[in-house]
Short mmCIF file of C-alpha atoms and ligand atoms in Angstrom, two decimals:
data_model
loop_
_atom_site.label_atom_id
_atom_site.label_comp_id
_atom_site.label_asym_id
_atom_site.label_seq_id
_atom_site.Cartn_x
_atom_site.Cartn_y
_atom_site.Cartn_z
CA UNK A 109 -0.03 -0.11 0.00
CA UNK A 110 1.43 3.47 -0.68
CA UNK A 111 0.83 6.12 1.84
CA UNK A 112 -1.44 9.36 0.80
CA UNK A 113 0.93 12.37 0.45
CA UNK A 114 -2.07 14.70 0.58
CA UNK A 115 -1.98 16.76 3.73
CA UNK A 116 -4.81 16.20 6.39
CA UNK A 117 -7.91 18.57 5.91
CA UNK A 118 -7.54 21.45 8.60
CA UNK A 119 -11.11 22.06 8.73
CA UNK A 120 -14.30 20.36 7.62
CA UNK A 121 -15.56 23.79 6.34
CA UNK A 122 -15.94 24.21 2.73
CA UNK A 123 -13.21 26.84 1.50
CA UNK A 124 -14.60 30.02 0.55
CA UNK A 125 -13.91 29.67 -2.99
CA UNK A 126 -14.00 25.81 -4.06
CA UNK A 127 -12.23 25.15 -7.48
CA UNK A 128 -14.91 22.92 -9.09
CA UNK A 129 -18.06 24.72 -9.71
CA UNK A 130 -21.08 24.00 -11.73
CA UNK A 131 -20.68 25.04 -15.23
CA UNK A 132 -21.66 28.51 -16.34
CA UNK A 133 -25.35 28.69 -17.17
CA UNK A 134 -26.02 25.50 -15.02
CA UNK A 135 -27.32 25.53 -11.64
CA UNK A 136 -27.91 23.27 -8.62
CA UNK A 137 -31.36 23.26 -6.92
CA UNK A 138 -30.87 22.75 -3.40
CA UNK A 139 -33.45 21.16 -0.88
CA UNK A 140 -34.67 24.50 0.25
CA UNK A 141 -35.78 25.20 -3.46
CA UNK A 142 -36.93 21.86 -4.66
CA UNK A 143 -40.41 21.71 -2.43
CA UNK A 144 -41.56 24.68 -4.76
CA UNK A 145 -40.46 22.69 -7.98
CA UNK A 146 -41.90 19.36 -6.84
CA UNK A 147 -45.23 21.44 -5.97
CA UNK A 148 -45.42 22.94 -9.50
CA UNK A 149 -44.63 19.63 -11.12
CA UNK A 150 -47.34 17.68 -9.19
CA UNK A 151 -49.92 20.32 -9.92
CA UNK A 152 -49.21 20.24 -13.55
CA UNK A 153 -49.16 16.33 -13.66
CA UNK A 154 -52.67 16.21 -11.89
CA UNK A 155 -53.99 19.03 -14.12
CA UNK A 156 -52.65 17.34 -17.22
CA UNK A 157 -54.28 13.97 -16.21
CA UNK A 158 -57.56 15.85 -15.83
CA UNK A 159 -57.20 16.65 -19.40
CA UNK A 160 -56.52 13.42 -20.61
CA UNK A 161 -52.75 13.69 -21.25
CA UNK A 162 -50.36 10.71 -20.58
CA UNK A 163 -46.56 11.36 -19.87
CA UNK A 164 -43.81 10.91 -22.62
CA UNK A 165 -39.98 10.41 -21.55
CA UNK A 166 -37.89 10.98 -24.89
CA UNK A 167 -33.96 10.92 -24.64
CA UNK A 168 -32.00 13.93 -23.69
CA UNK A 169 -29.80 13.76 -26.70
CA UNK A 170 -30.92 12.98 -30.40
CA UNK A 171 -29.39 12.97 -33.71
CA UNK A 172 -28.31 16.52 -34.81
CA UNK A 173 -30.38 16.21 -37.81
CA UNK A 174 -33.67 15.91 -36.04
CA UNK A 175 -33.39 19.68 -34.69
CA UNK A 176 -31.87 20.77 -38.03
CA UNK A 177 -34.77 19.59 -40.02
CA UNK A 178 -37.62 20.01 -37.10
CA UNK A 179 -36.54 23.47 -35.68
CA UNK A 180 -35.04 24.87 -38.63
CA UNK A 181 -31.27 25.53 -39.74
CA UNK A 182 -32.02 29.33 -39.99
CA UNK A 183 -33.06 29.49 -36.45
CA UNK A 184 -31.06 30.92 -33.53
CA UNK A 185 -31.39 27.67 -31.63
CA UNK A 186 -29.84 25.48 -34.49
CA UNK A 187 -27.49 27.89 -36.22
CA UNK A 188 -25.51 29.05 -32.56
CA UNK A 189 -27.02 27.53 -29.55
CA UNK A 190 -26.97 23.87 -29.63
CA UNK A 191 -24.56 21.61 -27.53
CA UNK A 192 -23.57 19.42 -30.49
CA UNK A 193 -20.58 16.77 -30.89
CA UNK A 194 -19.40 14.05 -33.33
CA UNK A 195 -19.85 10.52 -31.57
CA UNK A 196 -17.23 8.30 -33.20
CA UNK A 197 -18.05 4.65 -34.04
CA UNK A 198 -16.76 2.24 -31.45
CA UNK A 199 -17.44 -0.69 -33.39
CA UNK A 200 -17.39 -1.70 -37.06
CA UNK A 201 -21.35 -2.02 -36.53
CA UNK A 202 -21.70 1.54 -35.80
CA UNK A 203 -21.64 4.78 -37.65
CA UNK A 204 -20.19 8.01 -36.61
CA UNK A 205 -22.73 10.50 -36.17
CA UNK A 206 -23.43 14.04 -35.01
CA UNK A 207 -25.37 14.10 -31.77
CA UNK A 208 -26.98 17.15 -30.02
CA UNK A 209 -28.30 17.72 -26.50
CA UNK A 210 -32.00 18.51 -26.99
CA UNK A 211 -32.68 22.20 -26.94
CA UNK A 212 -36.30 21.66 -26.97
CA UNK A 213 -38.66 18.31 -26.95
CA UNK A 214 -41.25 19.05 -29.55
CA UNK A 215 -38.87 17.69 -32.23
CA UNK A 216 -38.22 14.62 -30.19
CA UNK A 217 -41.71 13.84 -29.33
CA UNK A 218 -42.93 13.87 -32.84
CA UNK A 219 -39.95 11.68 -33.87
CA UNK A 220 -41.18 9.27 -31.26
CA UNK A 221 -44.92 9.59 -32.67
CA UNK A 222 -43.53 8.56 -36.10
CA UNK A 223 -41.18 5.84 -34.63
CA UNK A 224 -43.60 4.08 -32.62
CA UNK A 225 -46.52 4.66 -35.19
CA UNK A 226 -48.69 6.16 -32.72
CA UNK A 227 -50.89 7.63 -35.40
CA UNK A 228 -51.97 4.06 -36.28
CA UNK A 229 -54.36 4.01 -33.35
CA UNK A 230 -56.34 6.62 -35.10
CA UNK A 231 -56.57 8.31 -31.87
CA UNK A 232 -55.45 11.65 -30.81
CA UNK A 233 -52.22 11.53 -28.85
CA UNK A 234 -52.03 13.92 -25.74
CA UNK A 235 -48.58 13.81 -24.67
CA UNK A 236 -46.99 15.81 -21.80
CA UNK A 237 -43.22 15.97 -20.57
CA UNK A 238 -41.10 17.48 -18.06
CA UNK A 239 -37.39 17.44 -18.17
CA UNK A 240 -34.18 19.50 -19.05
CA UNK A 241 -33.37 21.16 -22.13
CA UNK A 242 -29.99 22.84 -23.47
CA UNK A 243 -29.20 25.92 -25.41
CA UNK A 244 -25.82 27.80 -25.30
CA UNK A 245 -27.18 31.18 -24.74
CA UNK A 246 -25.73 34.17 -22.70
CA UNK A 247 -26.74 33.32 -19.10
CA UNK A 248 -28.60 35.89 -17.13
CA UNK A 249 -31.56 35.78 -14.76
CA UNK A 250 -34.30 33.44 -16.25
CA UNK A 251 -31.89 32.41 -18.87
CA UNK A 252 -29.71 29.24 -18.35
CA UNK A 253 -27.94 26.83 -20.51
CA UNK A 254 -29.59 23.93 -18.71
CA UNK A 255 -33.05 24.90 -18.11
CA UNK A 256 -36.52 23.03 -17.59
CA UNK A 257 -39.42 22.67 -19.40
CA UNK A 258 -42.86 21.43 -18.78
CA UNK A 259 -44.54 20.82 -22.16
CA UNK A 260 -47.25 19.12 -23.70
CA UNK A 261 -48.15 18.10 -27.54
CA UNK A 262 -51.40 17.02 -28.87
CA UNK A 263 -51.03 15.44 -32.16
CA UNK A 264 -52.93 12.72 -34.46
CA UNK A 265 -54.21 11.97 -37.95
CA UNK A 266 -56.60 14.48 -39.55
CA UNK A 267 -59.32 12.07 -38.82
CA UNK A 268 -58.47 12.34 -35.00
CA UNK A 269 -59.69 15.90 -35.17
CA UNK A 270 -56.00 17.00 -34.37
CA UNK A 271 -56.61 20.07 -36.76
CA UNK A 272 -59.74 21.31 -34.84
CA UNK A 273 -59.47 24.94 -33.45
CA UNK A 274 -61.22 23.21 -30.43
CA UNK A 275 -57.73 21.81 -29.71
CA UNK A 276 -55.97 25.18 -29.78
CA UNK A 277 -58.55 26.86 -27.50
CA UNK A 278 -58.64 23.82 -25.17
CA UNK A 279 -54.57 23.95 -24.93
CA UNK A 280 -54.67 27.58 -24.10
CA UNK A 281 -57.40 27.37 -21.61
CA UNK A 282 -55.82 24.39 -20.00
CA UNK A 283 -52.59 26.82 -19.56
CA UNK A 284 -54.67 29.48 -18.05
CA UNK A 285 -56.22 27.17 -15.71
CA UNK A 286 -52.65 25.91 -14.67
CA UNK A 287 -51.50 29.29 -14.13
CA UNK A 288 -54.12 30.41 -11.99
CA UNK A 289 -54.22 27.16 -9.98
CA UNK A 290 -50.43 27.86 -9.34
CA UNK A 291 -51.44 31.13 -8.26
CA UNK A 292 -49.47 33.20 -10.99
CA UNK A 293 -51.28 36.49 -10.86
CA UNK A 294 -50.77 38.70 -13.70
CA UNK A 295 -50.30 36.43 -16.83
CA UNK A 296 -51.06 37.81 -20.19
CA UNK A 297 -51.86 35.58 -23.24
CA UNK A 298 -50.36 36.92 -26.21
CA UNK A 299 -51.91 35.22 -29.40
CA UNK A 300 -51.27 35.27 -33.50
CA UNK A 301 -51.81 33.35 -36.40
CA UNK A 302 -48.68 32.85 -38.68
CA UNK A 303 -50.91 31.15 -41.33
CA UNK A 304 -50.61 27.98 -43.25
CA UNK A 305 -47.20 26.76 -45.22
CA UNK A 306 -48.97 28.26 -48.04
CA UNK A 307 -50.16 31.58 -46.69
CA UNK A 308 -46.70 32.02 -45.60
CA UNK A 309 -45.19 31.55 -48.95
CA UNK A 310 -47.28 34.64 -49.98
CA UNK A 311 -46.39 36.47 -46.82
CA UNK A 312 -42.71 35.87 -47.20
CA UNK A 313 -43.02 37.01 -50.72
CA UNK A 314 -44.57 40.28 -49.48
CA UNK A 315 -42.05 40.69 -46.46
CA UNK A 316 -39.03 40.17 -49.03
CA UNK A 317 -40.59 43.18 -51.23
CA UNK A 318 -41.14 45.46 -48.49
CA UNK A 319 -37.51 44.81 -46.81
CA UNK A 320 -35.91 45.22 -50.16
CA UNK A 321 -35.52 48.98 -49.91
CA UNK A 322 -35.21 49.45 -46.34
CA UNK A 323 -33.14 46.43 -45.13
CA UNK A 324 -29.71 48.30 -45.45
CA UNK A 325 -30.82 50.51 -42.71
CA UNK A 326 -31.11 47.55 -40.38
CA UNK A 327 -28.64 45.88 -38.21
CA UNK A 328 -26.54 43.21 -39.58
CA UNK A 329 -28.41 40.32 -38.13
CA UNK A 330 -31.73 41.65 -39.65
CA UNK A 331 -30.15 42.15 -43.06
CA UNK A 332 -29.16 38.47 -42.91
CA UNK A 333 -32.34 37.29 -42.08
CA UNK A 334 -34.29 39.82 -44.52
CA UNK A 335 -32.42 37.37 -47.14
CA UNK A 336 -32.53 33.99 -45.58
CA UNK A 337 -35.80 34.10 -43.29
CA UNK A 338 -37.70 37.30 -43.58
CA UNK A 339 -40.16 36.33 -40.87
CA UNK A 340 -37.45 36.10 -38.29
CA UNK A 341 -37.04 40.01 -38.73
CA UNK A 342 -40.47 40.40 -37.11
CA UNK A 343 -39.12 39.04 -33.67
CA UNK A 344 -36.06 41.08 -33.60
CA UNK A 345 -35.20 42.83 -30.47
CA UNK A 346 -33.08 45.28 -32.06
CA UNK A 347 -33.99 48.57 -30.54
CA UNK A 348 -33.01 51.02 -33.57
CA UNK A 349 -34.97 48.59 -36.02
CA UNK A 350 -38.31 48.54 -34.50
CA UNK A 351 -39.86 51.75 -36.01
CA UNK A 352 -39.04 50.16 -39.51
CA UNK A 353 -40.47 46.76 -38.38
CA UNK A 354 -43.62 48.28 -37.55
CA UNK A 355 -44.18 49.41 -41.13
CA UNK A 356 -43.80 45.87 -42.34
CA UNK A 357 -46.86 44.12 -43.82
CA UNK A 358 -48.99 42.24 -41.15
CA UNK A 359 -49.50 38.28 -41.67
CA UNK A 360 -53.11 38.96 -40.88
CA UNK A 361 -53.75 40.74 -44.41
CA UNK A 362 -52.29 37.28 -45.92
CA UNK A 363 -54.35 34.54 -44.11
CA UNK A 364 -56.49 32.59 -46.44
CA UNK A 365 -60.18 32.30 -45.73
CA UNK A 366 -59.56 28.64 -44.29
CA UNK A 367 -56.61 30.14 -41.88
CA UNK A 368 -58.62 33.01 -40.67
CA UNK A 369 -61.74 30.92 -40.08
CA UNK A 370 -59.66 28.69 -38.13
CA UNK A 371 -58.08 31.35 -36.10
CA UNK A 372 -61.78 32.93 -35.55
CA UNK A 373 -63.10 29.73 -34.07
CA UNK A 374 -60.18 29.48 -31.84
CA UNK A 375 -60.84 33.17 -30.51
CA UNK A 376 -64.61 32.24 -30.35
CA UNK A 377 -63.73 29.19 -28.20
CA UNK A 378 -61.66 31.34 -25.87
CA UNK A 379 -64.17 33.78 -25.38
CA UNK A 380 -66.84 31.02 -24.69
CA UNK A 381 -64.41 29.86 -21.80
CA UNK A 382 -63.83 33.58 -20.47
CA UNK A 383 -59.84 33.22 -21.33
CA UNK A 384 -58.66 36.77 -21.85
CA UNK A 385 -56.07 37.24 -24.79
CA UNK A 386 -54.34 39.98 -26.67
CA UNK A 387 -53.83 39.65 -30.43
CA UNK A 388 -50.11 40.43 -31.42
CA UNK A 389 -49.40 40.57 -35.22
CA UNK A 390 -45.46 40.25 -34.58
CA UNK A 391 -45.55 37.21 -32.62
CA UNK A 392 -43.95 34.60 -35.09
CA UNK A 393 -41.65 32.57 -32.68
CA UNK A 394 -38.17 31.49 -32.84
CA UNK A 395 -38.79 28.04 -34.04
CA UNK A 396 -39.55 27.35 -37.98
CA UNK A 397 -42.27 24.56 -37.52
CA UNK A 398 -45.15 26.84 -36.59
CA UNK A 399 -48.07 27.16 -38.73
CA UNK A 400 -51.39 29.00 -37.79
CA UNK A 401 -52.02 29.50 -34.06
CA UNK A 402 -48.70 30.79 -32.15
CA UNK A 403 -48.82 32.15 -28.68
CA UNK A 404 -46.76 33.29 -25.54
CA UNK A 405 -47.73 33.75 -21.97
CA UNK A 406 -45.70 36.59 -20.31
CA UNK A 407 -45.70 37.94 -16.97
CA UNK A 408 -44.86 41.26 -15.33
CA UNK A 409 -43.37 40.14 -11.94
CA UNK A 410 -40.06 38.44 -11.30
CA UNK A 411 -38.44 37.73 -14.69
CA UNK A 412 -37.21 41.36 -15.98
CA UNK A 413 -36.43 41.05 -19.92
CA UNK A 414 -36.97 37.39 -20.03
CA UNK A 415 -40.74 37.86 -19.49
CA UNK A 416 -42.09 35.07 -21.78
CA UNK A 417 -43.08 32.37 -19.19
CA UNK A 418 -44.09 29.82 -22.09
CA UNK A 419 -44.64 29.50 -25.79
CA UNK A 420 -46.13 27.23 -28.26
CA UNK A 421 -48.22 26.94 -31.27
CA UNK A 422 -49.51 24.59 -33.96
CA UNK A 423 -47.16 22.83 -36.21
CA UNK A 424 -49.27 20.91 -38.83
CA UNK A 425 -46.39 20.01 -41.07
CA UNK A 426 -43.63 18.79 -38.62
CA UNK A 427 -44.39 15.05 -39.01
CA UNK A 428 -43.91 15.37 -42.64
CA UNK A 429 -40.85 17.52 -42.58
CA UNK A 430 -39.43 14.57 -40.23
CA UNK A 431 -40.36 11.95 -42.84
CA UNK A 432 -43.65 10.81 -41.17
CA UNK A 433 -47.28 10.78 -41.95
CA UNK A 434 -49.55 13.74 -42.06
CA UNK A 435 -50.23 14.39 -38.46
CA UNK A 436 -51.25 18.13 -37.44
CA UNK A 437 -50.45 19.00 -33.96
CA UNK A 438 -50.32 21.78 -31.31
CA UNK A 439 -48.25 22.21 -28.24
CA UNK A 440 -46.43 24.46 -25.76
CA UNK A 441 -43.67 24.54 -23.29
CA UNK A 442 -43.30 26.33 -20.08
CA UNK A 443 -40.10 27.53 -18.84
CA UNK A 444 -39.95 25.68 -15.34
CA UNK A 445 -37.12 27.94 -14.08
CA UNK A 446 -39.14 31.26 -14.99
CA UNK A 447 -42.37 29.92 -13.59
CA UNK A 448 -40.52 29.16 -10.05
CA UNK A 449 -38.52 32.80 -10.38
CA UNK A 450 -42.23 34.28 -10.89
CA UNK A 451 -43.88 32.28 -7.92
CA UNK A 452 -40.78 33.22 -5.85
CA UNK A 453 -40.97 36.81 -6.49
CA UNK A 454 -44.93 36.72 -5.80
CA UNK A 455 -44.18 34.96 -2.53
CA UNK A 456 -41.42 37.41 -1.44
CA UNK A 457 -43.50 40.37 -2.12
CA UNK A 458 -46.37 38.73 0.01
CA UNK A 459 -43.93 37.64 2.57
CA UNK A 460 -44.84 34.08 2.27
CA UNK A 461 -42.07 31.24 2.72
CA UNK A 462 -41.58 28.60 -0.24
CA UNK A 463 -39.37 26.48 1.85
CA UNK A 464 -40.46 22.96 3.06
CA UNK A 465 -42.42 22.68 6.12
CA UNK A 466 -40.48 21.68 9.48
CA UNK A 467 -40.43 18.08 10.42
CA UNK A 468 -42.97 16.72 12.83
CA UNK A 469 -40.19 15.59 15.32
CA UNK A 470 -36.66 15.27 16.32
CA UNK A 471 -35.55 12.55 18.72
CA UNK A 472 -32.81 13.34 20.96
CA UNK A 473 -31.41 10.23 22.49
CA UNK A 474 -29.50 11.12 25.60
CA UNK A 475 -26.62 8.85 25.93
CA UNK A 476 -25.04 6.60 22.92
CA UNK A 477 -26.79 3.79 24.63
CA UNK A 478 -30.41 5.17 23.71
CA UNK A 479 -29.23 5.22 19.75
CA UNK A 480 -30.87 2.08 18.96
CA UNK A 481 -34.05 2.89 20.91
CA UNK A 482 -34.13 6.09 19.19
CA UNK A 483 -33.97 4.77 15.82
CA UNK A 484 -36.68 2.40 16.74
CA UNK A 485 -38.73 4.83 18.00
CA UNK A 486 -38.09 6.83 14.46
CA UNK A 487 -39.10 3.61 12.68
CA UNK A 488 -42.51 3.46 14.24
CA UNK A 489 -43.41 7.37 13.87
CA UNK A 490 -42.17 7.43 10.32
CA UNK A 491 -44.60 4.13 9.57
CA UNK A 492 -47.39 6.05 10.98
CA UNK A 493 -46.76 8.75 8.32
CA UNK A 494 -44.89 11.44 10.44
CA UNK A 495 -41.79 13.02 9.36
CA UNK A 496 -38.90 12.36 11.56
CA UNK A 497 -35.23 13.15 12.21
CA UNK A 498 -33.18 11.29 14.79
CA UNK A 499 -29.95 12.90 16.81
CA UNK A 500 -27.15 10.96 18.00
CA UNK A 501 -26.60 10.16 21.74
CA UNK A 502 -23.06 11.91 21.73
CA UNK A 503 -24.43 15.26 21.13
CA UNK A 504 -24.77 17.69 24.39
CA UNK A 505 -28.49 18.45 25.08
CA UNK A 506 -27.97 22.03 24.13
CA UNK A 507 -26.88 21.05 20.63
CA UNK A 508 -29.74 18.62 20.11
CA UNK A 509 -32.32 21.48 21.11
CA UNK A 510 -30.54 23.87 18.73
CA UNK A 511 -30.65 21.45 15.89
CA UNK A 512 -34.17 20.46 16.75
CA UNK A 513 -35.30 24.05 16.71
CA UNK A 514 -34.18 24.55 13.24
CA UNK A 515 -35.46 21.24 11.88
CA UNK A 516 -38.70 20.31 13.55
CA UNK A 517 -41.76 21.18 15.23
CA UNK A 518 -41.27 18.97 18.34
CA UNK A 519 -38.15 17.60 20.31
CA UNK A 520 -38.80 14.12 21.91
CA UNK A 521 -36.05 13.31 24.65
CA UNK A 522 -35.16 9.62 24.88
CA UNK A 523 -32.97 8.76 28.12
CA UNK A 524 -32.73 5.71 30.13
CA UNK A 525 -35.99 6.29 32.20
CA UNK A 526 -37.97 7.16 29.15
CA UNK A 527 -36.84 3.80 27.66
CA UNK A 528 -37.65 1.87 30.66
CA UNK A 529 -41.05 3.52 30.93
CA UNK A 530 -42.16 4.13 27.63
CA UNK A 531 -43.19 7.64 28.59
CA UNK A 532 -41.56 10.37 26.63
CA UNK A 533 -40.75 13.86 27.17
CA UNK A 534 -41.79 16.14 24.36
CA UNK A 535 -41.31 19.73 23.93
CA UNK A 536 -43.28 21.90 21.35
CA UNK A 537 -41.17 24.70 19.98
CA UNK A 538 -44.03 27.02 18.91
CA UNK A 539 -45.63 27.11 22.43
CA UNK A 540 -42.55 26.22 24.68
CA UNK A 541 -44.92 23.74 26.44
CA UNK A 542 -43.14 20.42 27.66
CA UNK A 543 -45.26 17.15 28.32
CA UNK A 544 -44.91 13.80 28.91
CA UNK A 545 -46.57 11.36 26.59
CA UNK A 546 -47.09 7.64 26.83
CA UNK A 547 -45.43 6.02 23.67
CA UNK A 548 -48.62 4.44 22.28
CA UNK A 549 -50.17 8.18 22.16
CA UNK A 550 -46.99 9.98 20.63
CA UNK A 551 -48.02 9.75 16.99
CA UNK A 552 -51.45 11.29 17.75
CA UNK A 553 -49.76 13.93 19.87
CA UNK A 554 -47.31 14.85 17.36
CA UNK A 555 -50.19 15.59 14.62
P1 LIG B 1568 -39.60 28.13 -26.67
O1 LIG B 1568 -40.30 29.32 -27.00
O2 LIG B 1568 -38.14 28.21 -27.45
O3 LIG B 1568 -40.54 27.12 -27.35
O4 LIG B 1568 -39.29 27.50 -25.35
C1 LIG B 1568 -40.39 27.90 -24.48
C2 LIG B 1568 -40.19 28.41 -23.14
O5 LIG B 1568 -39.00 27.63 -22.49
C3 LIG B 1568 -39.70 29.85 -23.36
O6 LIG B 1568 -41.07 30.76 -23.35
C4 LIG B 1568 -39.04 30.08 -21.84
O7 LIG B 1568 -40.13 30.26 -20.75
C5 LIG B 1568 -38.29 28.75 -21.70
N1 LIG B 1568 -37.02 28.85 -21.93
C6 LIG B 1568 -36.45 28.98 -23.38
N2 LIG B 1568 -34.97 29.01 -23.59
C7 LIG B 1568 -34.64 29.26 -22.24
C8 LIG B 1568 -33.44 29.39 -21.45
N3 LIG B 1568 -32.22 29.59 -22.14
N4 LIG B 1568 -33.35 29.53 -20.19
C9 LIG B 1568 -34.59 29.33 -19.58
N5 LIG B 1568 -35.81 29.18 -20.04
C10 LIG B 1568 -35.85 28.98 -21.30
C11 LIG B 1568 -40.12 25.73 -27.47
O8 LIG B 1568 -39.07 25.20 -26.83
C12 LIG B 1568 -41.11 24.76 -28.23
N6 LIG B 1568 -40.76 23.56 -28.12
C13 LIG B 1568 -42.75 25.11 -27.50
C14 LIG B 1568 -43.86 24.06 -28.18
C15 LIG B 1568 -44.09 22.77 -27.84
N7 LIG B 1568 -44.23 24.53 -29.18
C16 LIG B 1568 -45.10 23.53 -29.64
N8 LIG B 1568 -44.90 22.60 -28.74
#
């Protein structure tokens, strides 16, 4: 055996500046934060179940080609934000391939829909997912390189009713219900129709024509977009270009009668459900697969500039773009990190804690000899459904009280007498009251 040459640690405290840190744009979620995440996720799961959605879990990485074809080569996501690597062949039976950490999940869900022939059931598929996504963006509040989405997709053959405006309205009504149930106060639904693929051909031509004489006055990015994908100019955030962008033709004027009727029916169903919305003719969204209905929910509290809480829309041609059958669909993805930031900001304004509730009890064995009895008592109380932590008989009484006070509502003292008589001393921190409780009645008393 070789002797270790590293010096023994002088202190068990973490150094002020640890050398290994989470990678820029990624975060650890610690136990004082995760209760709120779990609450949001369980609320979403229960609500999605009430609307007939089932959960789908797709891989975290996919072939790069999926996103290039689905999301679009010209989008910011594919052109500059993906984490992509060449995966070398390890055996003669394998091929080298380009792989990418998923920047979003719609493309993966539609790939799974095609791969597993879910359309063959003839039924509408209502699928939801909760999981991390990866984009190499400039990190800031509400914008991370690994972030979480809670999303859902409704997709199926035309005969399943997947194209019906009722589906668009149902998704939007479900989102309004979810945000209201979670207690998000000031959400705002922005809505647009970007038309069918055919409408877009005509609209793109009109945009190109309108951009031709003015594009040289725009920023470099917009000059490039004006050439490659004029629709992208509409969601440009460049301050100086806004006045020019506002003069461009509006998509609403290029919708076919069918697209217009579809959109009108979405609005009528939202009116019938009492879901408020704001029409935003510039809302084209940053992914290429959208057709007809597109939307975002924004909030005014907690997010600053990254105020889009969620986004989504219809993608009637995506399955075919990925080599599948015709399968119109619509879906959304909530930025879970942003939802949590909003809830935290609201709770802070209201002076409400979002931390986990305290444990029911902390058991303090008074000497090491009582450790086994303490663990056995904890086992009994936990089996009765109580939340319990056990101390250690080597701790001084003062230390046990201090720890118990931070963790739990009650402390249970377990010394030689208590073990012999099965009558325990229980102190309730909120009232300062100390009582003797027979072991058989302990669970009831702690509740
Ligand atoms: P998206 O608009 O790219 O759409 O993303 C949806 C939401 O994810 C955004 O509104 C935002 O809340 C959140 N998000 C995006 N990027 C980041 C980031 N870097 N950090 C934190 N949060 C972020 C989609 O992903 C589509 N797949 C939505 C969809 C589903 N459309 C149809 N079905």
